[in-house]
mmCIF file of C-alpha atoms and ligand atoms in Angstrom:
data_model
loop_
_atom_site.group_PDB
_atom_site.id
_atom_site.type_symbol
_atom_site.label_atom_id
_atom_site.label_comp_id
_atom_site.label_asym_id
_atom_site.label_seq_id
_atom_site.Cartn_x
_atom_site.Cartn_y
_atom_site.Cartn_z
ATOM 1 C CA UNK U 1 21.304 -10.990 -2.887
ATOM 2 C CA UNK U 2 18.868 -13.235 -4.532
ATOM 3 C CA UNK U 3 15.341 -12.600 -3.840
ATOM 4 C CA UNK U 4 13.289 -15.720 -3.012
ATOM 5 C CA UNK U 5 9.622 -14.948 -2.872
ATOM 6 C CA UNK U 6 7.411 -17.567 -0.790
ATOM 7 C CA UNK U 7 5.203 -20.027 -2.499
ATOM 8 C CA UNK U 8 1.752 -18.442 -2.369
ATOM 9 C CA UNK U 9 -1.803 -20.276 -3.090
ATOM 10 C CA UNK U 10 -3.534 -17.964 -5.815
ATOM 11 C CA UNK U 11 -7.534 -17.652 -6.163
ATOM 12 C CA UNK U 12 -8.682 -20.341 -4.243
ATOM 13 C CA UNK U 13 -11.858 -18.903 -4.601
ATOM 14 C CA UNK U 14 -12.477 -16.587 -7.238
ATOM 15 C CA UNK U 15 -15.499 -14.408 -8.710
ATOM 16 C CA UNK U 16 -17.582 -17.422 -10.293
ATOM 17 C CA UNK U 17 -16.725 -19.520 -7.069
ATOM 18 C CA UNK U 18 -16.601 -16.857 -4.142
ATOM 19 C CA UNK U 19 -16.736 -17.724 -0.366
ATOM 20 C CA UNK U 20 -19.255 -16.142 2.255
ATOM 21 C CA UNK U 21 -17.676 -14.903 5.238
ATOM 22 C CA UNK U 22 -18.618 -12.746 8.239
ATOM 23 C CA UNK U 23 -17.548 -9.524 9.158
ATOM 24 C CA UNK U 24 -15.530 -9.911 12.450
ATOM 25 C CA UNK U 25 -15.336 -5.742 13.262
ATOM 26 C CA UNK U 26 -15.200 -2.838 11.565
ATOM 27 C CA UNK U 27 -13.644 0.612 13.289
ATOM 28 C CA UNK U 28 -12.793 3.925 12.173
ATOM 29 C CA UNK U 29 -9.268 4.166 11.492
ATOM 30 C CA UNK U 30 -8.800 8.139 10.979
ATOM 31 C CA UNK U 31 -9.015 10.427 13.705
ATOM 32 C CA UNK U 32 -12.865 11.815 14.427
ATOM 33 C CA UNK U 33 -11.912 15.283 12.986
ATOM 34 C CA UNK U 34 -11.070 13.805 9.572
ATOM 35 C CA UNK U 35 -13.626 14.359 6.684
ATOM 36 C CA UNK U 36 -12.106 11.126 5.189
ATOM 37 C CA UNK U 37 -13.466 7.689 6.545
ATOM 38 C CA UNK U 38 -11.156 4.936 6.233
ATOM 39 C CA UNK U 39 -11.947 1.897 8.319
ATOM 40 C CA UNK U 40 -9.985 -1.078 9.450
ATOM 41 C CA UNK U 41 -12.497 -3.888 8.457
ATOM 42 C CA UNK U 42 -11.665 -7.623 9.882
ATOM 43 C CA UNK U 43 -13.132 -10.784 8.094
ATOM 44 C CA UNK U 44 -13.612 -14.066 9.924
ATOM 45 C CA UNK U 45 -12.265 -16.744 7.537
ATOM 46 C CA UNK U 46 -12.407 -19.700 10.289
ATOM 47 C CA UNK U 47 -13.388 -22.948 8.429
ATOM 48 C CA UNK U 48 -13.028 -21.733 4.620
ATOM 49 C CA UNK U 49 -10.016 -22.610 2.510
ATOM 50 C CA UNK U 50 -8.622 -18.976 3.139
ATOM 51 C CA UNK U 51 -7.645 -19.842 6.696
ATOM 52 C CA UNK U 52 -3.898 -19.317 6.897
ATOM 53 C CA UNK U 53 -3.575 -18.570 3.487
ATOM 54 C CA UNK U 54 -3.041 -15.166 3.126
ATOM 55 C CA UNK U 55 0.608 -13.430 3.022
ATOM 56 C CA UNK U 56 1.066 -9.661 3.974
ATOM 57 C CA UNK U 57 0.867 -7.912 0.702
ATOM 58 C CA UNK U 58 -1.598 -9.872 -0.684
ATOM 59 C CA UNK U 59 -5.394 -8.652 -1.573
ATOM 60 C CA UNK U 60 -8.499 -9.969 -0.604
ATOM 61 C CA UNK U 61 -11.370 -9.805 -3.326
ATOM 62 C CA UNK U 62 -14.932 -8.418 -2.650
ATOM 63 C CA UNK U 63 -18.103 -8.579 -4.653
ATOM 64 C CA UNK U 64 -20.927 -6.285 -3.787
ATOM 65 C CA UNK U 65 -24.173 -6.823 -4.612
ATOM 66 C CA UNK U 66 -26.174 -5.315 -7.647
ATOM 67 C CA UNK U 67 -25.829 -4.666 -11.208
ATOM 68 C CA UNK U 68 -23.812 -2.112 -13.250
ATOM 69 C CA UNK U 69 -25.221 0.422 -15.446
ATOM 70 C CA UNK U 70 -24.698 -2.080 -18.344
ATOM 71 C CA UNK U 71 -26.741 -4.549 -16.726
ATOM 72 C CA UNK U 72 -23.755 -6.648 -15.768
ATOM 73 C CA UNK U 73 -22.873 -8.125 -12.093
ATOM 74 C CA UNK U 74 -20.652 -5.868 -10.068
ATOM 75 C CA UNK U 75 -17.272 -6.573 -10.788
ATOM 76 C CA UNK U 76 -14.682 -7.847 -7.988
ATOM 77 C CA UNK U 77 -12.672 -5.056 -6.210
ATOM 78 C CA UNK U 78 -9.223 -5.830 -4.420
ATOM 79 C CA UNK U 79 -8.500 -4.627 -1.044
ATOM 80 C CA UNK U 80 -4.892 -5.242 0.376
ATOM 81 C CA UNK U 81 -4.761 -7.335 3.376
ATOM 82 C CA UNK U 82 -3.342 -4.925 6.433
ATOM 83 C CA UNK U 83 -2.754 -7.875 9.086
ATOM 84 C CA UNK U 84 0.310 -9.775 9.115
ATOM 85 C CA UNK U 85 0.622 -13.366 7.343
ATOM 86 C CA UNK U 86 -0.323 -15.010 10.455
ATOM 87 C CA UNK U 87 -3.521 -12.909 10.695
ATOM 88 C CA UNK U 88 -4.909 -10.740 13.658
ATOM 89 C CA UNK U 89 -5.421 -13.624 15.725
ATOM 90 C CA UNK U 90 -2.129 -15.245 15.238
ATOM 91 C CA UNK U 91 -3.903 -18.210 13.519
ATOM 92 C CA UNK U 92 -4.700 -16.802 9.983
ATOM 93 C CA UNK U 93 -8.310 -16.777 10.717
ATOM 94 C CA UNK U 94 -8.919 -13.074 10.932
ATOM 95 C CA UNK U 95 -7.606 -11.096 8.417
ATOM 96 C CA UNK U 96 -7.816 -7.148 7.967
ATOM 97 C CA UNK U 97 -8.102 -4.838 5.186
ATOM 98 C CA UNK U 98 -8.271 -0.738 5.304
ATOM 99 C CA UNK U 99 -10.866 0.857 3.358
ATOM 100 C CA UNK U 100 -11.685 4.298 2.159
ATOM 101 C CA UNK U 101 -15.100 5.403 1.448
ATOM 102 C CA UNK U 102 -14.999 6.754 -2.244
ATOM 103 C CA UNK U 103 -17.004 10.018 -1.847
ATOM 104 C CA UNK U 104 -17.104 12.850 -4.097
ATOM 105 C CA UNK U 105 -19.020 15.097 -6.456
ATOM 106 C CA UNK U 106 -19.182 13.560 -9.573
ATOM 107 C CA UNK U 107 -16.552 15.366 -12.061
ATOM 108 C CA UNK U 108 -19.102 15.735 -15.010
ATOM 109 C CA UNK U 109 -22.799 16.020 -13.299
ATOM 110 C CA UNK U 110 -21.542 17.771 -10.160
ATOM 111 C CA UNK U 111 -23.971 15.322 -8.124
ATOM 112 C CA UNK U 112 -22.846 13.330 -5.000
ATOM 113 C CA UNK U 113 -20.705 10.211 -6.336
ATOM 114 C CA UNK U 114 -20.172 7.352 -3.862
ATOM 115 C CA UNK U 115 -17.788 4.292 -4.899
ATOM 116 C CA UNK U 116 -20.012 1.043 -4.773
ATOM 117 C CA UNK U 117 -17.787 -1.314 -3.206
ATOM 118 C CA UNK U 118 -15.943 0.765 -0.840
ATOM 119 C CA UNK U 119 -19.300 2.518 0.459
ATOM 120 C CA UNK U 120 -20.906 -1.369 0.630
ATOM 121 C CA UNK U 121 -18.107 -2.756 2.469
ATOM 122 C CA UNK U 122 -17.563 0.134 5.035
ATOM 123 C CA UNK U 123 -21.503 -0.100 5.827
ATOM 124 C CA UNK U 124 -21.249 -3.641 6.641
ATOM 125 C CA UNK U 125 -21.422 -4.234 10.453
ATOM 126 C CA UNK U 126 -19.959 -7.194 12.571
ATOM 127 C CA UNK U 127 -21.974 -10.097 11.597
ATOM 128 C CA UNK U 128 -22.922 -9.001 8.155
ATOM 129 C CA UNK U 129 -21.750 -11.462 5.797
ATOM 130 C CA UNK U 130 -19.599 -10.769 2.462
ATOM 131 C CA UNK U 131 -18.628 -12.595 -0.690
ATOM 132 C CA UNK U 132 -15.074 -12.879 -0.954
ATOM 133 C CA UNK U 133 -12.201 -14.266 -3.097
ATOM 134 C CA UNK U 134 -8.542 -14.792 -3.171
ATOM 135 C CA UNK U 135 -5.681 -14.827 -2.207
ATOM 136 C CA UNK U 136 -4.393 -12.303 -5.177
ATOM 137 C CA UNK U 137 -1.261 -11.138 -5.799
ATOM 138 C CA UNK U 138 2.251 -12.883 -5.929
ATOM 139 C CA UNK U 139 5.100 -10.310 -6.229
ATOM 140 C CA UNK U 140 4.097 -7.743 -3.744
ATOM 141 C CA UNK U 141 5.489 -9.780 -0.829
ATOM 142 C CA UNK U 142 8.557 -10.127 1.557
ATOM 143 C CA UNK U 143 10.932 -12.252 0.483
ATOM 144 C CA UNK U 144 11.235 -15.869 2.160
ATOM 145 C CA UNK U 145 14.812 -14.634 3.216
ATOM 146 C CA UNK U 146 13.301 -11.182 4.416
ATOM 147 C CA UNK U 147 16.196 -11.090 7.185
ATOM 148 C CA UNK U 148 18.628 -10.606 4.361
ATOM 149 C CA UNK U 149 17.146 -7.037 3.218
ATOM 150 C CA UNK U 150 16.768 -3.524 4.294
ATOM 151 C CA UNK U 151 13.100 -1.927 3.485
ATOM 152 C CA UNK U 152 12.157 1.345 2.153
ATOM 153 C CA UNK U 153 8.215 1.601 2.064
ATOM 154 C CA UNK U 154 6.469 4.484 0.176
ATOM 155 C CA UNK U 155 2.792 4.849 1.286
ATOM 156 C CA UNK U 156 0.000 7.100 0.367
ATOM 157 C CA UNK U 157 -3.222 6.908 2.142
ATOM 158 C CA UNK U 158 -4.579 3.458 2.422
ATOM 159 C CA UNK U 159 -1.410 2.450 0.465
ATOM 160 C CA UNK U 160 0.045 1.941 4.012
ATOM 161 C CA UNK U 161 -2.251 -1.127 4.410
ATOM 162 C CA UNK U 162 -0.035 -3.858 3.113
ATOM 163 C CA UNK U 163 3.245 -2.339 4.920
ATOM 164 C CA UNK U 164 1.492 -2.574 8.378
ATOM 165 C CA UNK U 165 1.313 -6.503 7.840
ATOM 166 C CA UNK U 166 4.583 -6.456 6.699
ATOM 167 C CA UNK U 167 6.108 -4.408 9.359
ATOM 168 C CA UNK U 168 4.339 -6.616 11.871
ATOM 169 C CA UNK U 169 5.613 -9.743 10.133
ATOM 170 C CA UNK U 170 9.264 -8.289 10.310
ATOM 171 C CA UNK U 171 8.773 -7.430 13.870
ATOM 172 C CA UNK U 172 7.782 -10.542 14.794
ATOM 173 C CA UNK U 173 10.988 -12.235 13.304
ATOM 174 C CA UNK U 174 13.342 -9.465 15.245
ATOM 175 C CA UNK U 175 14.395 -8.063 11.709
ATOM 176 C CA UNK U 176 17.757 -6.377 12.325
ATOM 177 C CA UNK U 177 17.972 -4.339 9.147
ATOM 178 C CA UNK U 178 16.874 -1.261 8.596
ATOM 179 C CA UNK U 179 13.325 -0.274 7.595
ATOM 180 C CA UNK U 180 11.774 3.196 6.687
ATOM 181 C CA UNK U 181 8.323 3.904 6.267
ATOM 182 C CA UNK U 182 7.227 7.110 4.492
ATOM 183 C CA UNK U 183 3.577 7.499 4.613
ATOM 184 C CA UNK U 184 1.995 10.373 2.850
ATOM 185 C CA UNK U 185 -1.533 11.916 3.998
ATOM 186 C CA UNK U 186 -3.388 15.153 3.285
ATOM 187 C CA UNK U 187 -3.804 16.028 7.051
ATOM 188 C CA UNK U 188 -2.217 14.850 10.317
ATOM 189 C CA UNK U 189 -5.907 13.439 11.315
ATOM 190 C CA UNK U 190 -5.410 10.998 8.213
ATOM 191 C CA UNK U 191 -2.325 9.116 9.260
ATOM 192 C CA UNK U 192 -3.330 5.628 9.877
ATOM 193 C CA UNK U 193 -1.798 3.153 12.483
ATOM 194 C CA UNK U 194 0.006 5.848 13.921
ATOM 195 C CA UNK U 195 0.040 4.527 17.301
ATOM 196 C CA UNK U 196 1.390 1.293 16.027
ATOM 197 C CA UNK U 197 4.093 2.818 13.878
ATOM 198 C CA UNK U 198 5.332 5.218 16.908
ATOM 199 C CA UNK U 199 5.377 2.060 19.078
ATOM 200 C CA UNK U 200 7.537 0.276 16.791
ATOM 201 C CA UNK U 201 9.766 3.281 16.319
ATOM 202 C CA UNK U 202 10.065 3.807 20.161
ATOM 203 C CA UNK U 203 11.313 0.170 20.403
ATOM 204 C CA UNK U 204 13.347 -0.415 17.380
ATOM 205 C CA UNK U 205 16.510 1.725 16.457
ATOM 206 C CA UNK U 206 16.068 0.254 12.955
ATOM 207 C CA UNK U 207 12.527 1.491 12.391
ATOM 208 C CA UNK U 208 12.162 5.017 10.776
ATOM 209 C CA UNK U 209 8.853 6.300 10.557
ATOM 210 C CA UNK U 210 8.482 9.380 8.213
ATOM 211 C CA UNK U 211 4.784 10.498 8.036
ATOM 212 C CA UNK U 212 4.592 13.155 5.263
ATOM 213 C CA UNK U 213 1.622 15.481 5.578
ATOM 214 C CA UNK U 214 1.079 17.188 2.225
ATOM 215 C CA UNK U 215 -1.391 19.912 3.310
ATOM 216 C CA UNK U 216 -0.464 21.627 6.361
ATOM 217 C CA UNK U 217 3.104 23.052 6.265
ATOM 218 C CA UNK U 218 4.717 23.794 2.797
ATOM 219 C CA UNK U 219 8.541 22.776 1.943
ATOM 220 C CA UNK U 220 11.019 25.939 2.312
ATOM 221 C CA UNK U 221 10.265 26.346 -1.739
ATOM 222 C CA UNK U 222 6.391 26.347 -1.204
ATOM 223 C CA UNK U 223 5.714 23.102 -2.477
ATOM 224 C CA UNK U 224 3.717 20.265 -0.933
ATOM 225 C CA UNK U 225 5.605 17.482 0.922
ATOM 226 C CA UNK U 226 5.288 14.281 -0.650
ATOM 227 C CA UNK U 227 6.548 10.913 -0.020
ATOM 228 C CA UNK U 228 8.977 11.298 -2.754
ATOM 229 C CA UNK U 229 10.287 14.756 -1.631
ATOM 230 C CA UNK U 230 11.603 12.835 1.588
ATOM 231 C CA UNK U 231 14.301 11.666 -0.390
ATOM 232 C CA UNK U 232 15.682 14.889 -0.569
ATOM 233 C CA UNK U 233 14.245 16.327 2.842
ATOM 234 C CA UNK U 234 15.441 13.050 4.788
ATOM 235 C CA UNK U 235 18.352 12.553 2.384
ATOM 236 C CA UNK U 236 21.007 12.145 5.202
ATOM 237 C CA UNK U 237 18.817 9.049 6.525
ATOM 238 C CA UNK U 238 17.690 7.600 3.531
ATOM 239 C CA UNK U 239 20.619 7.716 1.014
ATOM 240 C CA UNK U 240 22.803 5.394 2.989
ATOM 241 C CA UNK U 241 20.129 3.020 3.187
ATOM 242 C CA UNK U 242 19.117 2.989 -0.515
ATOM 243 C CA UNK U 243 22.637 2.846 -1.161
ATOM 244 C CA UNK U 244 23.195 -0.674 0.246
ATOM 245 C CA UNK U 245 23.006 -3.157 -2.061
ATOM 246 C CA UNK U 246 20.456 -5.356 -0.097
ATOM 247 C CA UNK U 247 17.820 -2.818 0.096
ATOM 248 C CA UNK U 248 14.435 -3.200 -1.652
ATOM 249 C CA UNK U 249 11.891 -0.412 -2.271
ATOM 250 C CA UNK U 250 8.132 -0.785 -1.986
ATOM 251 C CA UNK U 251 5.578 1.146 -3.435
ATOM 252 C CA UNK U 252 1.776 1.573 -2.277
ATOM 253 C CA UNK U 253 -1.060 3.619 -3.099
ATOM 254 C CA UNK U 254 -1.852 6.532 -5.697
ATOM 255 C CA UNK U 255 -1.604 5.826 -9.110
ATOM 256 C CA UNK U 256 1.229 8.177 -10.280
ATOM 257 C CA UNK U 257 3.404 8.327 -7.089
ATOM 258 C CA UNK U 258 5.990 6.440 -8.913
ATOM 259 C CA UNK U 259 6.784 9.024 -11.076
ATOM 260 C CA UNK U 260 7.851 11.366 -8.546
ATOM 261 C CA UNK U 261 9.977 8.306 -6.877
ATOM 262 C CA UNK U 262 11.770 7.322 -10.262
ATOM 263 C CA UNK U 263 12.883 11.062 -10.887
ATOM 264 C CA UNK U 264 13.931 11.338 -7.253
ATOM 265 C CA UNK U 265 16.149 8.154 -7.258
ATOM 266 C CA UNK U 266 17.241 8.899 -10.508
ATOM 267 C CA UNK U 267 18.366 12.542 -9.782
ATOM 268 C CA UNK U 268 20.188 11.331 -6.576
ATOM 269 C CA UNK U 269 21.885 8.398 -8.883
ATOM 270 C CA UNK U 270 20.202 5.450 -7.510
ATOM 271 C CA UNK U 271 19.405 3.804 -11.117
ATOM 272 C CA UNK U 272 20.016 0.580 -9.777
ATOM 273 C CA UNK U 273 16.326 0.634 -8.589
ATOM 274 C CA UNK U 274 15.204 1.175 -12.201
ATOM 275 C CA UNK U 275 15.406 -0.560 -15.754
ATOM 276 C CA UNK U 276 15.894 1.728 -18.587
ATOM 277 C CA UNK U 277 14.385 0.298 -21.844
ATOM 278 C CA UNK U 278 15.697 3.589 -23.421
ATOM 279 C CA UNK U 279 18.241 6.071 -22.300
ATOM 280 C CA UNK U 280 16.985 9.672 -20.834
ATOM 281 C CA UNK U 281 19.520 12.439 -20.274
ATOM 282 C CA UNK U 282 19.007 15.695 -18.531
ATOM 283 C CA UNK U 283 17.358 16.452 -15.321
ATOM 284 C CA UNK U 284 15.042 13.710 -14.336
ATOM 285 C CA UNK U 285 12.549 16.372 -13.124
ATOM 286 C CA UNK U 286 12.267 17.848 -16.684
ATOM 287 C CA UNK U 287 11.881 14.326 -18.569
ATOM 288 C CA UNK U 288 8.705 13.920 -20.423
ATOM 289 C CA UNK U 289 5.840 12.086 -18.156
ATOM 290 C CA UNK U 290 4.702 9.824 -21.286
ATOM 291 C CA UNK U 291 8.258 9.023 -22.261
ATOM 292 C CA UNK U 292 9.306 8.412 -18.810
ATOM 293 C CA UNK U 293 6.454 5.954 -18.750
ATOM 294 C CA UNK U 294 7.839 4.164 -21.932
ATOM 295 C CA UNK U 295 11.681 4.255 -21.044
ATOM 296 C CA UNK U 296 11.661 3.242 -17.295
ATOM 297 C CA UNK U 297 10.464 0.193 -15.386
ATOM 298 C CA UNK U 298 10.996 -1.019 -11.866
ATOM 299 C CA UNK U 299 14.281 -2.867 -11.592
ATOM 300 C CA UNK U 300 14.665 -5.927 -9.715
ATOM 301 C CA UNK U 301 14.701 -4.152 -6.115
ATOM 302 C CA UNK U 302 11.583 -2.114 -6.413
ATOM 303 C CA UNK U 303 8.071 -3.349 -6.320
ATOM 304 C CA UNK U 304 4.826 -1.344 -7.180
ATOM 305 C CA UNK U 305 1.282 -1.523 -6.167
ATOM 306 C CA UNK U 306 -0.700 1.275 -7.096
ATOM 307 C CA UNK U 307 -4.503 1.915 -7.719
HETATM 308 P P1 FAD W 1 -16.132 2.250 -7.967
HETATM 309 O O1 FAD W 1 -17.967 2.488 -7.981
HETATM 310 O O2 FAD W 1 -15.631 1.220 -8.672
HETATM 311 O O3 FAD W 1 -15.912 3.782 -8.640
HETATM 312 C C1 FAD W 1 -14.749 4.120 -8.959
HETATM 313 C C2 FAD W 1 -14.640 4.581 -10.296
HETATM 314 O O4 FAD W 1 -15.160 5.645 -10.501
HETATM 315 C C3 FAD W 1 -13.215 4.890 -10.995
HETATM 316 O O5 FAD W 1 -13.151 4.458 -12.325
HETATM 317 C C4 FAD W 1 -12.985 6.163 -10.800
HETATM 318 O O6 FAD W 1 -12.266 6.946 -12.064
HETATM 319 C C5 FAD W 1 -14.402 6.718 -10.873
HETATM 320 N N1 FAD W 1 -14.566 8.091 -10.041
HETATM 321 C C6 FAD W 1 -13.857 8.233 -8.742
HETATM 322 N N2 FAD W 1 -14.312 9.498 -8.139
HETATM 323 C C7 FAD W 1 -14.970 9.951 -8.879
HETATM 324 C C8 FAD W 1 -15.793 11.229 -9.134
HETATM 325 N N3 FAD W 1 -15.569 12.290 -8.208
HETATM 326 N N4 FAD W 1 -16.668 11.542 -10.445
HETATM 327 C C9 FAD W 1 -16.824 10.499 -11.127
HETATM 328 N N5 FAD W 1 -16.093 9.431 -11.213
HETATM 329 C C10 FAD W 1 -15.375 8.986 -10.239
HETATM 330 N N6 FAD W 1 -8.731 0.491 -1.816
HETATM 331 C C11 FAD W 1 -8.818 0.772 -0.673
HETATM 332 O O7 FAD W 1 -9.618 1.617 0.068
HETATM 333 N N7 FAD W 1 -7.929 -0.034 0.285
HETATM 334 C C12 FAD W 1 -7.144 -0.770 -0.198
HETATM 335 O O8 FAD W 1 -6.148 -1.364 0.665
HETATM 336 C C13 FAD W 1 -7.180 -0.918 -1.582
HETATM 337 N N8 FAD W 1 -6.120 -2.024 -2.031
HETATM 338 C C14 FAD W 1 -6.191 -2.251 -3.349
HETATM 339 C C15 FAD W 1 -5.146 -3.138 -3.913
HETATM 340 C C16 FAD W 1 -5.435 -3.390 -5.179
HETATM 341 C C17 FAD W 1 -4.258 -4.204 -5.809
HETATM 342 C C18 FAD W 1 -6.195 -2.572 -6.145
HETATM 343 C C19 FAD W 1 -6.102 -3.019 -7.397
HETATM 344 C C20 FAD W 1 -7.230 -1.732 -5.823
HETATM 345 C C21 FAD W 1 -7.084 -1.590 -4.190
HETATM 346 N N9 FAD W 1 -8.038 -0.611 -3.698
HETATM 347 C C22 FAD W 1 -8.147 -0.595 -2.293
HETATM 348 C C23 FAD W 1 -8.903 0.160 -4.450
HETATM 349 C C24 FAD W 1 -10.325 -0.633 -4.621
HETATM 350 O O9 FAD W 1 -10.093 -1.827 -5.274
HETATM 351 C C25 FAD W 1 -11.523 0.336 -5.224
HETATM 352 O O10 FAD W 1 -10.717 0.380 -6.648
HETATM 353 C C26 FAD W 1 -11.948 1.184 -4.346
HETATM 354 O O11 FAD W 1 -12.559 1.042 -3.056
HETATM 355 C C27 FAD W 1 -12.920 2.199 -5.208
HETATM 356 O O12 FAD W 1 -13.810 1.093 -5.365
HETATM 357 P P2 FAD W 1 -15.390 1.508 -5.584
HETATM 358 O O13 FAD W 1 -16.223 0.223 -5.708
HETATM 359 O O14 FAD W 1 -16.019 2.148 -4.200
HETATM 360 O O15 FAD W 1 -15.728 2.673 -6.574
HETATM 361 P P1 A2P W 2 -2.426 16.220 -1.657
HETATM 362 O O1 A2P W 2 -4.056 15.451 -2.065
HETATM 363 O O2 A2P W 2 -2.272 17.214 -0.756
HETATM 364 O O3 A2P W 2 -1.819 16.870 -2.927
HETATM 365 P P2 A2P W 2 -5.010 10.433 0.382
HETATM 366 O O4 A2P W 2 -5.408 8.989 -0.276
HETATM 367 O O5 A2P W 2 -5.191 9.848 1.871
HETATM 368 O O6 A2P W 2 -5.892 11.387 -0.157
HETATM 369 O O7 A2P W 2 -3.708 10.585 0.592
HETATM 370 C C1 A2P W 2 -2.751 10.725 -0.532
HETATM 371 C C2 A2P W 2 -1.566 11.493 -0.359
HETATM 372 O O8 A2P W 2 -0.792 11.618 -1.442
HETATM 373 C C3 A2P W 2 -2.070 12.969 0.069
HETATM 374 O O9 A2P W 2 -1.047 13.643 1.021
HETATM 375 C C4 A2P W 2 -2.001 13.434 -1.336
HETATM 376 O O10 A2P W 2 -1.350 14.899 -1.471
HETATM 377 C C5 A2P W 2 -0.316 12.822 -1.916
HETATM 378 N N1 A2P W 2 -0.320 12.870 -3.240
HETATM 379 C C6 A2P W 2 -0.932 13.285 -4.301
HETATM 380 N N2 A2P W 2 -0.361 13.172 -5.413
HETATM 381 C C7 A2P W 2 0.923 12.832 -5.074
HETATM 382 C C8 A2P W 2 1.529 12.131 -6.153
HETATM 383 N N3 A2P W 2 1.762 12.566 -7.506
HETATM 384 N N4 A2P W 2 2.947 11.715 -5.518
HETATM 385 C C9 A2P W 2 2.827 11.430 -4.235
HETATM 386 N N5 A2P W 2 2.230 11.822 -3.270
HETATM 387 C C10 A2P W 2 0.899 12.258 -4.120
#
């Protein structure tokens, strides 16, 4: 089955030519009990060249104010669009993203470390103005002939953002093929867009929502449930979908999550999603991580966006 991606316009605005837009709304998307703060933030793109231009899966660039330690202007950060292609408003004027405040202890100084852009953006309130760029990304998209495929989406944390938009797009088109969303979060309180995914699951037999909570109940062998362990724990559901020739895999979220997914696919004989630059033998879970990075790439039916 040929995958045709839609023609998308890229970088209508860039870092040298950003556009100022107001924040329309900003709401906490995690539950009140969660120590993590993730916000669903909507930009009002009305009257700019960005109106109607974003596709689910693309990213918007945000330019935070200020200067870096090296005396340069703060660089642009990218955030996945979590709204459907026609926006939250249905007219492509209001697009959203899903931003996690980066907060931690500095790994060397032990002082509080706060990410610049995620905290800047998360502190903006409705009506505040922000400099944005985009659209960015031309391959992490649903195909133009979206109805011809099944989808297996793997997400960790805010990596679920593009899949909310894509699933909304597919639902609007009354998609008939299978869709599985495997979503990893540390605690139940960190699940994002839970009520939307549950609602879709309740009304669409072809939609399979597989939340994967890593730190609450360990697996039988004591290991943490991760999105890739669902390839085994939910094999009865996932394997027949993955075996179909018209199934596409999309992966978004934590850098490094692809390693476990590749090993899981290879160990189930699902090599059709992978491209081997060099033959690797033996148990995929014993493959050397560096060698694997050099030898295995995503195949034509697998798309990756990790950060
Ligand atoms: P920065 O100030 O840039 O700090 C991050 C840097 O600090 C990193 O180099 C990291 O190694 C380092 N660091 C992290 N923790 C510590 C620590 N404890 N001690 C010392 N150093 C540390 N993010 C989202 O929230 N939602 C999205 O939808 C999203 N989509 C993305 C899509 C793409 C295509 C890409 C490339 C990235 C995406 N991101 C997303 C990530 C986002 O672009 C930013 O990288 C993120 O918000 C952190 O930026 P920041 O300015 O807050 O942190
Ligand atoms: P854990 O942190 O318990 O090890 P968030 O971005 O909200 O922190 O969520 C990331 C989720 O992805 C967590 O459940 C985290 O588990 C899990 N995770 C961590 N490392 C990997 C990995 N290599 N592959 C897949 N999932 C991972």
